[in-house]
PDB file of C-alpha atoms and ligand atoms in Angstrom:
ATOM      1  CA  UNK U   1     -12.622  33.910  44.243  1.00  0.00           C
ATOM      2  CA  UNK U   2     -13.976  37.074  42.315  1.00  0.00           C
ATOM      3  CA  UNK U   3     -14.127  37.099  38.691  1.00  0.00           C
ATOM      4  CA  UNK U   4     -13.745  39.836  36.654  1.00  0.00           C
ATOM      5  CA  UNK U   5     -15.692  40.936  33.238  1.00  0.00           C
ATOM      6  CA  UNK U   6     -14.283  38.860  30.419  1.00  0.00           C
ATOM      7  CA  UNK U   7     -12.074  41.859  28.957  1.00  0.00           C
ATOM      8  CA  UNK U   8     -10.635  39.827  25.730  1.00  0.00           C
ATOM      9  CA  UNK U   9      -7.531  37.732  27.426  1.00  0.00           C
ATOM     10  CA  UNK U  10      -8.877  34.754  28.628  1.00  0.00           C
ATOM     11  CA  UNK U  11      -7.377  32.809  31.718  1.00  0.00           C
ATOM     12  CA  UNK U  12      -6.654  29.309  31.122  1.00  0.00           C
ATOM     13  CA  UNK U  13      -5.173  27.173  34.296  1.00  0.00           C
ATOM     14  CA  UNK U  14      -3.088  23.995  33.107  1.00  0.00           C
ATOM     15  CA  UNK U  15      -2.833  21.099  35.541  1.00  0.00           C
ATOM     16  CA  UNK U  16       0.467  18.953  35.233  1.00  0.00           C
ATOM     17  CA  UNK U  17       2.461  21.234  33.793  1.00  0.00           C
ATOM     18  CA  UNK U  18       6.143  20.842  34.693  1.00  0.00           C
ATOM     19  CA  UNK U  19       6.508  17.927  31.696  1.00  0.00           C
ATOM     20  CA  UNK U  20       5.153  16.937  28.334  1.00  0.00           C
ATOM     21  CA  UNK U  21       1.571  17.614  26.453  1.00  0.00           C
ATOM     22  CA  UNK U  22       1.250  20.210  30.205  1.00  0.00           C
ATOM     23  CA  UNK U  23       4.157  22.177  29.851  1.00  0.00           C
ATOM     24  CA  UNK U  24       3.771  22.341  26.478  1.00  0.00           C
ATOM     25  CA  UNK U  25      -0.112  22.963  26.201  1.00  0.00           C
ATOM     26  CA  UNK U  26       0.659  26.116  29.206  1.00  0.00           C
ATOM     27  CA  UNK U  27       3.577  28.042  26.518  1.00  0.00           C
ATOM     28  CA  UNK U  28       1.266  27.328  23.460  1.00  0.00           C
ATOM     29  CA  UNK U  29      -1.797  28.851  25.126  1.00  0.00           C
ATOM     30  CA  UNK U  30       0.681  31.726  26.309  1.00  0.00           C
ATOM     31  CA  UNK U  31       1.874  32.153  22.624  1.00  0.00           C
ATOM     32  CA  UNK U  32      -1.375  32.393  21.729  1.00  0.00           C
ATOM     33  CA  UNK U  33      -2.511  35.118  24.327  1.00  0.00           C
ATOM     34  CA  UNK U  34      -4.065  33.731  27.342  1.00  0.00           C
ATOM     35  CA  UNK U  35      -3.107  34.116  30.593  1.00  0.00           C
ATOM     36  CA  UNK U  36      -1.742  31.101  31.812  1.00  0.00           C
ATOM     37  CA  UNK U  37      -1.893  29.783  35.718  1.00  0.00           C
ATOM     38  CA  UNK U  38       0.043  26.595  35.667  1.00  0.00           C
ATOM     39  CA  UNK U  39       0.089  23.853  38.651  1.00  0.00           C
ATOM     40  CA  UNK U  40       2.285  20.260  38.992  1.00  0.00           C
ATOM     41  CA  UNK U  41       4.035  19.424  42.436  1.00  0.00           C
ATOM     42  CA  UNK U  42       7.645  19.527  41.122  1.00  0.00           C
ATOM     43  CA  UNK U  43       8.726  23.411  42.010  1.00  0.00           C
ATOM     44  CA  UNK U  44      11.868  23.306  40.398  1.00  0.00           C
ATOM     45  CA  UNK U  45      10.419  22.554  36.906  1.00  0.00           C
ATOM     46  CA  UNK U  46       7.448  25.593  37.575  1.00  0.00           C
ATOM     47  CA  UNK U  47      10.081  28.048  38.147  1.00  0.00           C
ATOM     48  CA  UNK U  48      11.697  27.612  35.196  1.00  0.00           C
ATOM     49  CA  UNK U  49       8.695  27.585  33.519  1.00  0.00           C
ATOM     50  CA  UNK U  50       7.216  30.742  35.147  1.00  0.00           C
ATOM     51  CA  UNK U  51      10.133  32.818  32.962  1.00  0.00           C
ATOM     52  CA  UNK U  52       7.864  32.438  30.134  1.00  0.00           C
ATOM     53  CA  UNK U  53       5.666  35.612  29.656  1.00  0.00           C
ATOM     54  CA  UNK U  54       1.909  35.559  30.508  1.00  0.00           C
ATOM     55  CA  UNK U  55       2.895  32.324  32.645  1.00  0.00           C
ATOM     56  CA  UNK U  56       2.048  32.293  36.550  1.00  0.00           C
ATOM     57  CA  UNK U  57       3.218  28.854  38.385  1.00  0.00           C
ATOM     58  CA  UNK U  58       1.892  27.662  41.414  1.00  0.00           C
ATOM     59  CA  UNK U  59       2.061  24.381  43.210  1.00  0.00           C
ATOM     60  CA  UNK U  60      -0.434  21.883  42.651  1.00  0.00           C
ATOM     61  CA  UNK U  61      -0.590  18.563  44.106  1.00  0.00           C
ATOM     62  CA  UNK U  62      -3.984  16.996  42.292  1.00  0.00           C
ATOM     63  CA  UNK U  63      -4.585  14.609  44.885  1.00  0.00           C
ATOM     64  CA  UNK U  64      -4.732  16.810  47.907  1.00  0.00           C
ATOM     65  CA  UNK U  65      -7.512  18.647  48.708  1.00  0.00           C
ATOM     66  CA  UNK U  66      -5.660  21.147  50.706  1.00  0.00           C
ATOM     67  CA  UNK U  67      -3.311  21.557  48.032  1.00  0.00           C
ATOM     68  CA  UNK U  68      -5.800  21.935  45.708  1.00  0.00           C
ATOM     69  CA  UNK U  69      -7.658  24.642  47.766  1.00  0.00           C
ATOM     70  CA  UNK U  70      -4.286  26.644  48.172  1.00  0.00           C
ATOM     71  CA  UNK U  71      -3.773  26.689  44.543  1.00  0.00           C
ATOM     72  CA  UNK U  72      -7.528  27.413  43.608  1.00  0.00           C
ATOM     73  CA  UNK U  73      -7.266  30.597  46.130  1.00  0.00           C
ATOM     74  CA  UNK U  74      -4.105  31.611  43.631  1.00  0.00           C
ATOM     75  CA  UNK U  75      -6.565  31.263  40.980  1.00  0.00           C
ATOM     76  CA  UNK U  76      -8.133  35.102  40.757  1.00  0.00           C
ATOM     77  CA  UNK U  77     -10.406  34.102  37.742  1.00  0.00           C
ATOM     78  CA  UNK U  78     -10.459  31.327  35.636  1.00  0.00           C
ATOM     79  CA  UNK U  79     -12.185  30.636  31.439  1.00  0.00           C
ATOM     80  CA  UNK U  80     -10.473  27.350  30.461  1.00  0.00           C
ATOM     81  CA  UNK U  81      -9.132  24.446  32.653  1.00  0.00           C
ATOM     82  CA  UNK U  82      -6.933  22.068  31.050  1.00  0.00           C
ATOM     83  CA  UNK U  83      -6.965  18.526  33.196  1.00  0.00           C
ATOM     84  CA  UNK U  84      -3.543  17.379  32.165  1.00  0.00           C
ATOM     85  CA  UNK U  85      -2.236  16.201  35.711  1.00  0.00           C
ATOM     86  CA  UNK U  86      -2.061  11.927  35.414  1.00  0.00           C
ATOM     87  CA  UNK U  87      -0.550   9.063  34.062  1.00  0.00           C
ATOM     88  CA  UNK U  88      -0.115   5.420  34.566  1.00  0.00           C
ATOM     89  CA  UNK U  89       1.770   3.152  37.303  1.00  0.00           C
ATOM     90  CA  UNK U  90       3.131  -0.348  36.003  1.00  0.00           C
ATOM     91  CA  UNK U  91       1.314  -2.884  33.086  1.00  0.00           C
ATOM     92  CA  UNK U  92       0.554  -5.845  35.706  1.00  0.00           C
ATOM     93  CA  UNK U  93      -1.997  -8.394  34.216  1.00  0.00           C
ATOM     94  CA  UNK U  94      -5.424  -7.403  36.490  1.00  0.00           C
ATOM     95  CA  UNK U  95      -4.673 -11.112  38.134  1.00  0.00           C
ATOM     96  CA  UNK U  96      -1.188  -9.542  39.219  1.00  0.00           C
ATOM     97  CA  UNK U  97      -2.585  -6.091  40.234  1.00  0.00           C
ATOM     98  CA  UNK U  98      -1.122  -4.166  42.510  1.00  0.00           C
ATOM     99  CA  UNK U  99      -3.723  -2.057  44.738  1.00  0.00           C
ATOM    100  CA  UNK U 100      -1.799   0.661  45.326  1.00  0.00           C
ATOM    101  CA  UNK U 101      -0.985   1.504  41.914  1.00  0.00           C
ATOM    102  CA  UNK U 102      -4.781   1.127  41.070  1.00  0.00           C
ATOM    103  CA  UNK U 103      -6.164   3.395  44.066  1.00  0.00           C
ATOM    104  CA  UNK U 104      -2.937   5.894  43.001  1.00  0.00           C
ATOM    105  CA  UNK U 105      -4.144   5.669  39.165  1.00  0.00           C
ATOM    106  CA  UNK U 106      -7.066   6.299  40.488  1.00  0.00           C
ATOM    107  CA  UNK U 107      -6.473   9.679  42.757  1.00  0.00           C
ATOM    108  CA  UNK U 108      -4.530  11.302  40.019  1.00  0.00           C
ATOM    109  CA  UNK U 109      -6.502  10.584  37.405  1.00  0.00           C
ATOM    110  CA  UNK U 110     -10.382  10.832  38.215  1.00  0.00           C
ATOM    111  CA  UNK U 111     -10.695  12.204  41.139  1.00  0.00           C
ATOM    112  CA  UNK U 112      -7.669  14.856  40.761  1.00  0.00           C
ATOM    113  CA  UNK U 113      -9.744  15.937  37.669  1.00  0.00           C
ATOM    114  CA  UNK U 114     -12.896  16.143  39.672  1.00  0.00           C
ATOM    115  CA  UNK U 115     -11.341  17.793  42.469  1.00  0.00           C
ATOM    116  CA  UNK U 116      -9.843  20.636  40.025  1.00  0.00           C
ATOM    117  CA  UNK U 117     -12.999  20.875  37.469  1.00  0.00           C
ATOM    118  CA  UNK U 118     -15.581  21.015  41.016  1.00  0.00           C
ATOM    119  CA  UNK U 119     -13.330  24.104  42.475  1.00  0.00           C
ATOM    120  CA  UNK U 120     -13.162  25.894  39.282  1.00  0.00           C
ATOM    121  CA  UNK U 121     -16.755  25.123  38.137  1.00  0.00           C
ATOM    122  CA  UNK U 122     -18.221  28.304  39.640  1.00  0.00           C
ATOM    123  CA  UNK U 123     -15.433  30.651  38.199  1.00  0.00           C
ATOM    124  CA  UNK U 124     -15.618  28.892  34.421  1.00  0.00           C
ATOM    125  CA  UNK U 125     -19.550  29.227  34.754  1.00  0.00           C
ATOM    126  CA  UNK U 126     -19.204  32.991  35.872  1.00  0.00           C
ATOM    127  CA  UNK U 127     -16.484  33.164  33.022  1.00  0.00           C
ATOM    128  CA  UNK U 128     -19.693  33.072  30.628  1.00  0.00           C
ATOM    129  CA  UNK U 129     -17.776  31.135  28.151  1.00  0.00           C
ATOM    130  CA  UNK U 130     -15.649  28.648  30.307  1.00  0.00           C
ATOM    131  CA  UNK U 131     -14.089  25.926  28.853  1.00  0.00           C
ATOM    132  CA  UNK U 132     -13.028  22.476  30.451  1.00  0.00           C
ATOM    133  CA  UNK U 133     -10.541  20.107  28.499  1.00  0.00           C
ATOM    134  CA  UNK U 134      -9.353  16.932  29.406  1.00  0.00           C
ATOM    135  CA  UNK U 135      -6.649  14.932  28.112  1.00  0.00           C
ATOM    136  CA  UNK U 136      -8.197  11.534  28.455  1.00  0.00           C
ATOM    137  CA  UNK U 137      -5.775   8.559  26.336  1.00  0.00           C
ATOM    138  CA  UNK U 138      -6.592   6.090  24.116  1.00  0.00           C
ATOM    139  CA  UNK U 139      -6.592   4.439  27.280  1.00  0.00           C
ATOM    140  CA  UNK U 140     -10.048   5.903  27.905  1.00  0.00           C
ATOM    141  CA  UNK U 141     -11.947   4.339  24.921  1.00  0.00           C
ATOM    142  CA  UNK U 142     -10.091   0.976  24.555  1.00  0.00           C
ATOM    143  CA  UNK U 143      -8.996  -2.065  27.012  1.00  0.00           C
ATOM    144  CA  UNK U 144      -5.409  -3.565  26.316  1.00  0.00           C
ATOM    145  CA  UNK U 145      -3.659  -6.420  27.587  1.00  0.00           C
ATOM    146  CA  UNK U 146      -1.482  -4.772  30.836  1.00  0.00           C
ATOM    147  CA  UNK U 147      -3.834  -1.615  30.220  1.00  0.00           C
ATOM    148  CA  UNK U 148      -5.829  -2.913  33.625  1.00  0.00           C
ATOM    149  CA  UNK U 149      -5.587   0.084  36.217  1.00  0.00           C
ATOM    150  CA  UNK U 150      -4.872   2.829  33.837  1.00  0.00           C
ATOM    151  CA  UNK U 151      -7.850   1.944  31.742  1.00  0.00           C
ATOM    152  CA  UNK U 152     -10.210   1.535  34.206  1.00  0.00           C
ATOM    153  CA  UNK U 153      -9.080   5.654  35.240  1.00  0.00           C
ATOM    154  CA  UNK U 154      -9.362   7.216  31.610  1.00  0.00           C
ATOM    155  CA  UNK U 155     -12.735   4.958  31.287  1.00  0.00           C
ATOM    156  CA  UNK U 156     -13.691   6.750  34.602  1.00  0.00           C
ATOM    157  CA  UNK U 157     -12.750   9.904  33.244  1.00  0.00           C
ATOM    158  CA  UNK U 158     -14.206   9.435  29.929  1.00  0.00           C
ATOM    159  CA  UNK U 159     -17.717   8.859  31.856  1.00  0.00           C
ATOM    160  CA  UNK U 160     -17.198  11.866  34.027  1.00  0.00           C
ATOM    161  CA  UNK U 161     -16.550  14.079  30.991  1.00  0.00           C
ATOM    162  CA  UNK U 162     -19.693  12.851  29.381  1.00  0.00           C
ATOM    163  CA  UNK U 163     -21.269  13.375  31.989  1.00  0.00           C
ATOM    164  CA  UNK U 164     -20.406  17.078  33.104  1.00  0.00           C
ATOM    165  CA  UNK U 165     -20.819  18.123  29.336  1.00  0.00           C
ATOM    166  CA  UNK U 166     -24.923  16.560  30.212  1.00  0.00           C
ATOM    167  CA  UNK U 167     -24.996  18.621  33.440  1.00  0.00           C
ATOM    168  CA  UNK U 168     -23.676  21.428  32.025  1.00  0.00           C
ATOM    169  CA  UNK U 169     -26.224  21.671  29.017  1.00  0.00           C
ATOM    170  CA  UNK U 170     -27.728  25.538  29.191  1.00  0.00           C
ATOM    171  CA  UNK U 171     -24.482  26.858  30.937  1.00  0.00           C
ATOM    172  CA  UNK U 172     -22.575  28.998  29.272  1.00  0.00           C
ATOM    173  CA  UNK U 173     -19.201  25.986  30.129  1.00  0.00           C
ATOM    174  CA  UNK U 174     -17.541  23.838  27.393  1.00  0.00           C
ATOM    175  CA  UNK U 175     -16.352  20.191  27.729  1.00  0.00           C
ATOM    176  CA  UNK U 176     -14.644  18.138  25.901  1.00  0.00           C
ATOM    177  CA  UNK U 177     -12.039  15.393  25.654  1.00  0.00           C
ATOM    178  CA  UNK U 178      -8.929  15.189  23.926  1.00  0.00           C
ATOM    179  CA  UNK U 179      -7.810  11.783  23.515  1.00  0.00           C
ATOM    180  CA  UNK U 180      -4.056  10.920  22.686  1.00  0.00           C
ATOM    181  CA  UNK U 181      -2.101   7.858  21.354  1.00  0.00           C
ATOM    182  CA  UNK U 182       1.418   7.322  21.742  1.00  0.00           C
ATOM    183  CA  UNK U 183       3.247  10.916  22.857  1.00  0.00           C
ATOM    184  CA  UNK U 184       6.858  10.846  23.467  1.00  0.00           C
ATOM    185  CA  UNK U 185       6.885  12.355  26.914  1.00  0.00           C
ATOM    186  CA  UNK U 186       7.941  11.169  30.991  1.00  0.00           C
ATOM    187  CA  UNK U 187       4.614   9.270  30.525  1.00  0.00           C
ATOM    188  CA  UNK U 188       6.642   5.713  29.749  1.00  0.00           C
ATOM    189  CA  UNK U 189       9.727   6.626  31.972  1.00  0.00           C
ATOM    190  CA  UNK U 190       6.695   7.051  35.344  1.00  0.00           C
ATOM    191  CA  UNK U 191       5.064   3.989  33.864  1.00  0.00           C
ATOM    192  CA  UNK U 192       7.707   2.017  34.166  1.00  0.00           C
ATOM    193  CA  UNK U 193       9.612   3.088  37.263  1.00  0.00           C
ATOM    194  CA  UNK U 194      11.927   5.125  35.872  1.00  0.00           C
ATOM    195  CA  UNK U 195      13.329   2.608  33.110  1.00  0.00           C
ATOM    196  CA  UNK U 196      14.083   4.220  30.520  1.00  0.00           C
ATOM    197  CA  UNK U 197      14.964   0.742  28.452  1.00  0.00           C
ATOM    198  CA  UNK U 198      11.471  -0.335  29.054  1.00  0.00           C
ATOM    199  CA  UNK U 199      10.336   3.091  27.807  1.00  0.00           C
ATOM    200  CA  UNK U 200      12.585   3.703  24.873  1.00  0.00           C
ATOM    201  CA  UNK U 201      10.815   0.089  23.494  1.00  0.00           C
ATOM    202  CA  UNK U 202       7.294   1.554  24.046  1.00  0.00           C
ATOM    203  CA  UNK U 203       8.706   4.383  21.220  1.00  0.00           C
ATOM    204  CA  UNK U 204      10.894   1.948  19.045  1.00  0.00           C
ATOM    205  CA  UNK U 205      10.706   2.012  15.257  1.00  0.00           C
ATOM    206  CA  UNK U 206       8.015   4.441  14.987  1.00  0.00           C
ATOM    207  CA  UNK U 207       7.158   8.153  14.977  1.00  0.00           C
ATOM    208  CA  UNK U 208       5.258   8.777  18.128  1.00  0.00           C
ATOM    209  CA  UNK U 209       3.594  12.680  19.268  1.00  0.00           C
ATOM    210  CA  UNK U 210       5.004  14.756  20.466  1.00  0.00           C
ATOM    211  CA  UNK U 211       3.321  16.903  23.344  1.00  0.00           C
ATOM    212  CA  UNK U 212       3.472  19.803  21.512  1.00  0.00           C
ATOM    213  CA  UNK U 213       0.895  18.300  18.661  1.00  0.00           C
ATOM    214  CA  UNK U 214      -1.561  17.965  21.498  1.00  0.00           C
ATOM    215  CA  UNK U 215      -1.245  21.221  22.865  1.00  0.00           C
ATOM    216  CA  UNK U 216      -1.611  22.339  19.157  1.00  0.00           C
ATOM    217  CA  UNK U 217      -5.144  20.709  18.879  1.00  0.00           C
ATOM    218  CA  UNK U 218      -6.136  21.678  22.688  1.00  0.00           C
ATOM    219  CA  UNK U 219      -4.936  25.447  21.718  1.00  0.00           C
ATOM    220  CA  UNK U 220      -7.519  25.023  18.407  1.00  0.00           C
ATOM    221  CA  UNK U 221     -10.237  23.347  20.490  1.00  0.00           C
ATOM    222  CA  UNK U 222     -10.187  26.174  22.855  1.00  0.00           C
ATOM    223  CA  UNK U 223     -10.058  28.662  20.121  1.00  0.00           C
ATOM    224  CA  UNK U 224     -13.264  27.719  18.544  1.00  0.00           C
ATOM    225  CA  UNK U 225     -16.401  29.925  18.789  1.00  0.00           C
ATOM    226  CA  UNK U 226     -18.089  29.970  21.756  1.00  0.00           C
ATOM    227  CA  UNK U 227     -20.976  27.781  20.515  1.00  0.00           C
ATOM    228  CA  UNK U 228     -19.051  25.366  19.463  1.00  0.00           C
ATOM    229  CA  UNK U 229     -18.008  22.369  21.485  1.00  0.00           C
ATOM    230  CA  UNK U 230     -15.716  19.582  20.321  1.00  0.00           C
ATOM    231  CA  UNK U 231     -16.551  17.016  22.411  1.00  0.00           C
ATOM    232  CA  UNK U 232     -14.149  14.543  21.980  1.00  0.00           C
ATOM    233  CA  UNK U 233     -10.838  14.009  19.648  1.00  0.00           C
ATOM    234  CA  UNK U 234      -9.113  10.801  19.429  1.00  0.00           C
ATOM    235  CA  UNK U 235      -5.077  11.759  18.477  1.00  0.00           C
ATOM    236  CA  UNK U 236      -3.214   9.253  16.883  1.00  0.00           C
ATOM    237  CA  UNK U 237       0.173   9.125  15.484  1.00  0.00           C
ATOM    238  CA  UNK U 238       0.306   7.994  11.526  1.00  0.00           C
ATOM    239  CA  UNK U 239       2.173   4.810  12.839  1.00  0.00           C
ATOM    240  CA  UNK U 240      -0.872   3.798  15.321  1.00  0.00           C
ATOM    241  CA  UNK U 241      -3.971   2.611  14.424  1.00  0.00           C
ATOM    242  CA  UNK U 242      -5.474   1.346  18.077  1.00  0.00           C
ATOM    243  CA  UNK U 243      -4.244   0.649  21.435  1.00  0.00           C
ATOM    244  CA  UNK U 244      -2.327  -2.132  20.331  1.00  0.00           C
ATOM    245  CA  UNK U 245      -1.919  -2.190  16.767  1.00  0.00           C
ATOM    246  CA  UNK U 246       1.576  -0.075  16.119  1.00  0.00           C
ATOM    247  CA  UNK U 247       4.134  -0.375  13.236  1.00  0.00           C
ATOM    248  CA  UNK U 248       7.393  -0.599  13.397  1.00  0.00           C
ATOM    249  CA  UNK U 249      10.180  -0.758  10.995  1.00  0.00           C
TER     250      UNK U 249
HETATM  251  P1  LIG R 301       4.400  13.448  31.776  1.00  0.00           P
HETATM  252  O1  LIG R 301       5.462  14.086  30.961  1.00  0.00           O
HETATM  253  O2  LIG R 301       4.792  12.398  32.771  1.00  0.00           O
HETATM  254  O3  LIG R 301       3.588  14.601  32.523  1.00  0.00           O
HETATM  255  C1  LIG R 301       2.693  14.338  33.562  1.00  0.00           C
HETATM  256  C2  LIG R 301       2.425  15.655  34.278  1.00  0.00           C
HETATM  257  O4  LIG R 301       1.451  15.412  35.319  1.00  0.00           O
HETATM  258  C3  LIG R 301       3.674  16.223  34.947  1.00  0.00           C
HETATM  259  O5  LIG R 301       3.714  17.614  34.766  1.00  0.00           O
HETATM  260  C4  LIG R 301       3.462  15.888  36.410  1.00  0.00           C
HETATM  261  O6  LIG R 301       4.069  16.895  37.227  1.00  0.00           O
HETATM  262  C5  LIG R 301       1.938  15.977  36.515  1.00  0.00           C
HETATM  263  N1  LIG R 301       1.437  15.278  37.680  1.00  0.00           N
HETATM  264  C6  LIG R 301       1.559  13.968  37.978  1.00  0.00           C
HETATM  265  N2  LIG R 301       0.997  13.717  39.171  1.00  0.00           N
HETATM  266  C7  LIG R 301       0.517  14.915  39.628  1.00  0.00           C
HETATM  267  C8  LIG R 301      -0.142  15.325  40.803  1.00  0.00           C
HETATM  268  N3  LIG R 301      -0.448  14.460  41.791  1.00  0.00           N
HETATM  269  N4  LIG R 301      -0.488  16.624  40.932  1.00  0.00           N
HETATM  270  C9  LIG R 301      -0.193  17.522  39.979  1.00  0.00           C
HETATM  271  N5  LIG R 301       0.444  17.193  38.832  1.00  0.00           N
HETATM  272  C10 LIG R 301       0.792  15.904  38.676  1.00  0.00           C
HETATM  273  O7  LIG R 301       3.306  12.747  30.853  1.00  0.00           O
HETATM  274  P2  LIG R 301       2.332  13.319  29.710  1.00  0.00           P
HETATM  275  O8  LIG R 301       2.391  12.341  28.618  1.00  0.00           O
HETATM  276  O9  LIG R 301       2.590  14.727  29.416  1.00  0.00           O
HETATM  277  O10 LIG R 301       0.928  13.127  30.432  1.00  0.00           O
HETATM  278  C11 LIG R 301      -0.051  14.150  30.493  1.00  0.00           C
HETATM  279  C12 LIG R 301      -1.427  13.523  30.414  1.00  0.00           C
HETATM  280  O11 LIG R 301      -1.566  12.883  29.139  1.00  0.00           O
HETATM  281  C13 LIG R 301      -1.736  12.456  31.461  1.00  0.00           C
HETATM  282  O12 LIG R 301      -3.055  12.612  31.905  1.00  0.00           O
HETATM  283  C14 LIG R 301      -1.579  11.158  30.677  1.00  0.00           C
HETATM  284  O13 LIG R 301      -2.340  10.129  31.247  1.00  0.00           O
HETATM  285  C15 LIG R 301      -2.097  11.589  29.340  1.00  0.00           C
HETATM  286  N6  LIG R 301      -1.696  10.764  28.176  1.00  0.00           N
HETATM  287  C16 LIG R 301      -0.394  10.583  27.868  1.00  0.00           C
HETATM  288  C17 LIG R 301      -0.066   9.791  26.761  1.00  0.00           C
HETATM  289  C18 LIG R 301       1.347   9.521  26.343  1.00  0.00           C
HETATM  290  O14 LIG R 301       1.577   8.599  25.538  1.00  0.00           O
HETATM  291  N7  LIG R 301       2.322  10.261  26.806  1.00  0.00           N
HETATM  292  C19 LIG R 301      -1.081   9.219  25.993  1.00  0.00           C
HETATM  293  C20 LIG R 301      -2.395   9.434  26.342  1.00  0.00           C
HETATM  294  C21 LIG R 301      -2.706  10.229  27.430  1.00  0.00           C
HETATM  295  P3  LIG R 301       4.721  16.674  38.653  1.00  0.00           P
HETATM  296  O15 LIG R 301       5.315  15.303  38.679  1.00  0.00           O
HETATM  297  O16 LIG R 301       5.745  17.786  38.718  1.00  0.00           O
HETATM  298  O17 LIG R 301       3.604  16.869  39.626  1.00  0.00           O
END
């Protein structure tokens, strides 16, 4: 991969993008004027997506390294990565826990981003003002009953975040963390297996996010000056107040 002189546009690549805060974090930062190189493994949902202007789809499958390696050599230069790709597999008490939810939590969540954020790290360093944003959860700062798997990820993402942003200190490469609550996305429906009863209940009685009001705030945190880094946002909706603590009318 050869990277060009920054010429103005900047080139942001947006994991997870056929659904929710992705897909709607890749047509804001389009809007906006970047250049847009969007990956997620269902095809169907990228090709519609890829009608947008300033949009360029390509298949991603975060937790294989060949796929990842295919869809980095699509990747021609690259100032902001957006780790979007994850989300969370059941709510089993950690007694109950199923291993293969917890090693698949696991793949998608920390090591996909490491696997996209270690083959883009040269390009975003040559960028001279790269930029690396994770969506993390709420997931990532605090433990809730059922939370088991999925909170152990974000917590492992959270960690590698912090530390990147430490190893990165004197490169010219941005990190933060954006940090959501409740967002009304597929998120619930994966989560629980494709009931949508189960996830309709997870929304009930209150105004959750939606993705578009975290694309909004990663669009302004990777629109701030250069020397400025937000390191971490926590996102909540006016009807949540911590993991747990949610009204409802
Ligand atoms: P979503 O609508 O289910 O979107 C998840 C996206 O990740 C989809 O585009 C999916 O695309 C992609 N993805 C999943 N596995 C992948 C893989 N192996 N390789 C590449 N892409 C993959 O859910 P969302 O709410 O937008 O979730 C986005 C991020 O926000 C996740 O990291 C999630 O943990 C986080 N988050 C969500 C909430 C919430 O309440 N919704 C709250 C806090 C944090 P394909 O299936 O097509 O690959």
């Amino acid at each position: 991969m050869s990277q060009t002189p920054r010429t103005g546009t900047r080139t942001a690549v947006v994991t997870g993008a056929s659904s929710g805060i992705g897909r709607a974090t890749a047509l804001r930062l389009a809007a906006a004027g970047h250049r847009v190189i969007a990956g997620a493994r269902r095809t169907d949902r990228l090709a519609e997506l890829a009608r947008t202007p300033g949009i360029v789809c390509v298949p991603l499958d975060v937790t294989d390294q060949t796929s990842v390696d295919r869809f980095t050599e699509a990747v021609d230069r690259c100032d902001v990565l957006v780790n979007n790709a994850g989300g969370a597999i059941g709510t089993d008490a950690v007694a109950d826990a199923d291993i293969a939810a917890w090693q698949a939590m696991f793949d998608v969540n920390v090591l996909g981003v490491l696997r996209l954020t270690k083959a883009l790290l040269p390009a975003l360093i040559a960028s001279g003002d790269g930029q690396v944003v994770t969506i993390g959860s709420i997931a990532a700062r605090e433990p809730y009953r059922g939370g088991g798997g999925y909170n152990a990820a974000k917590h492992a993402v959270a960690a590698l975040t912090r530390v990147l942003r430490i190893e990165l200190l004197g490169a010219p490469v941005r990190v933060s963390q954006i940090d959501p609550g409740l967002v009304e996305t597929e998120f619930s429906v994966n989560r629980f297996a494709g009931d949508t009863d189960a996830a309709a209940r997870v929304y009930a009685g209150m105004t959750p996010l939606t993705a578009d009001d975290i694309a909004e705030a990663v669009t302004w945190v990777v629109e701030r000056p250069a020397h400025v880094n937000i390191d971490s946002m926590l996102v909540l909706a006016r009807d949540q107040t911590s993991a747990q603590v949610v009204h409802r009318s």
